[in-house]
C-alpha positions as CSV (number, residue, x, y, z in Angstrom):
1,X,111.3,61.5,103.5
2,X,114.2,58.6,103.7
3,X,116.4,58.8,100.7
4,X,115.4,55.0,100.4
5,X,111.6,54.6,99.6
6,X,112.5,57.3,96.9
7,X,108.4,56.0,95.7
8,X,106.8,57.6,99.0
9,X,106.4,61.0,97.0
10,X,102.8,61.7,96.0
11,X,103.4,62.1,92.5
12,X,104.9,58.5,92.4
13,X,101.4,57.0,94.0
14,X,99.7,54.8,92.0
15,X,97.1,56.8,89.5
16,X,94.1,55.5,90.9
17,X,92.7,52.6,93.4
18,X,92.9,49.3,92.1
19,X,89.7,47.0,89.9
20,X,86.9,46.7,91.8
21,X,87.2,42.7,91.2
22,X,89.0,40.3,93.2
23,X,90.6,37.8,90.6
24,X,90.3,33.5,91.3
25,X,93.5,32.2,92.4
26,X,95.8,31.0,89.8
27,X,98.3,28.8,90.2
28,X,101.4,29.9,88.3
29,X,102.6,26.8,86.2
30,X,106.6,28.0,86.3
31,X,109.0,24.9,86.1
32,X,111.4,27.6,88.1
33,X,110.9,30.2,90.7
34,X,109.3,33.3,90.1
35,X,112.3,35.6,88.3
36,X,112.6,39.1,88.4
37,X,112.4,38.8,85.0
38,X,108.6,38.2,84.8
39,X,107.5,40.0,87.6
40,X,109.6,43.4,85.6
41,X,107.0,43.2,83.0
42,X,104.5,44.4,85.6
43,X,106.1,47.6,86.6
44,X,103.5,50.6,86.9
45,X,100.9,47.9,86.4
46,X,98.1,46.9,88.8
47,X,98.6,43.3,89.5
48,X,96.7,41.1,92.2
49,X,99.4,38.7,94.4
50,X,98.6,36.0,97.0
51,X,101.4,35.2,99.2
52,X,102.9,32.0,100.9
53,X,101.6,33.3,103.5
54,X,98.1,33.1,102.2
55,X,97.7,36.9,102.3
56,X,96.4,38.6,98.9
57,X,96.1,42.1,97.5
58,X,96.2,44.5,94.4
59,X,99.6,45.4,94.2
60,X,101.4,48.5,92.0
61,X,104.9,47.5,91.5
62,X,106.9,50.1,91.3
63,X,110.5,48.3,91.1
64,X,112.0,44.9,90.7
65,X,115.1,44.0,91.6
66,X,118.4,42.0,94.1
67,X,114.8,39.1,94.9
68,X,112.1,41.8,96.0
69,X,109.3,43.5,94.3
70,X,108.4,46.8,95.8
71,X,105.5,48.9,95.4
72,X,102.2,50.1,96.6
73,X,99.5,47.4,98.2
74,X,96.1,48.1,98.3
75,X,94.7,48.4,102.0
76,X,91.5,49.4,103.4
77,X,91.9,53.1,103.5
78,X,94.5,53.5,100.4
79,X,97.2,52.6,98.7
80,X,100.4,51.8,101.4
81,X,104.4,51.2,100.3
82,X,105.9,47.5,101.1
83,X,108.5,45.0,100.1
84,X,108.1,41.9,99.4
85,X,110.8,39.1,98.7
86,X,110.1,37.7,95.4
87,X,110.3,34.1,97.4
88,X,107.2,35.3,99.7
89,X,105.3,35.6,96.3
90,X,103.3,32.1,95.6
91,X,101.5,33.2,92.6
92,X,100.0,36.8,90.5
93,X,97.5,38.0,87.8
């Protein structure tokens, strides 16, 4: 397993698939960018994101840091490891 998704180990995966419910869009009212600051609070947490690029999904973050959020998205047949920029991120419950 590359050295640099250190999270692909199956003991890392998230404990269980994400709610069931698919939460309303919410506008985040920030006067700034989204900082890695908030987004940290939601490590190990399930969290549902839509992107700019009008995409959403149940999300596990597993790290936050140097402007990306990486973790585990939820996908039809389980739980798959991505990236994401935190600037590709329009808003998250």
């Amino acid at each position: 397993m590359p050295a640099q998704y250190p999270y692909l180990r199956p003991e890392i995966l998230p404990p269980s698939p994400p709610p069931r419910l698919t939460p309303s869009y919410c506008k985040i009212a920030h006067t700034q960018p989204l900082k890695e600051q908030f987004l940290s609070q939601h490590i190990r947490l399930f969290i549902y994101v839509w992107t700019t690029a009008h995409n959403s999904f149940w999300m596990y973050p597993m790290e936050c840091s140097n402007g990306f959020l990486a973790g585990y998205a939820w996908q039809k047949h389980g739980w798959q490891y991505v990236r994401l920029g935190i600037n590709q991120i329009d808003s998250y419950v």
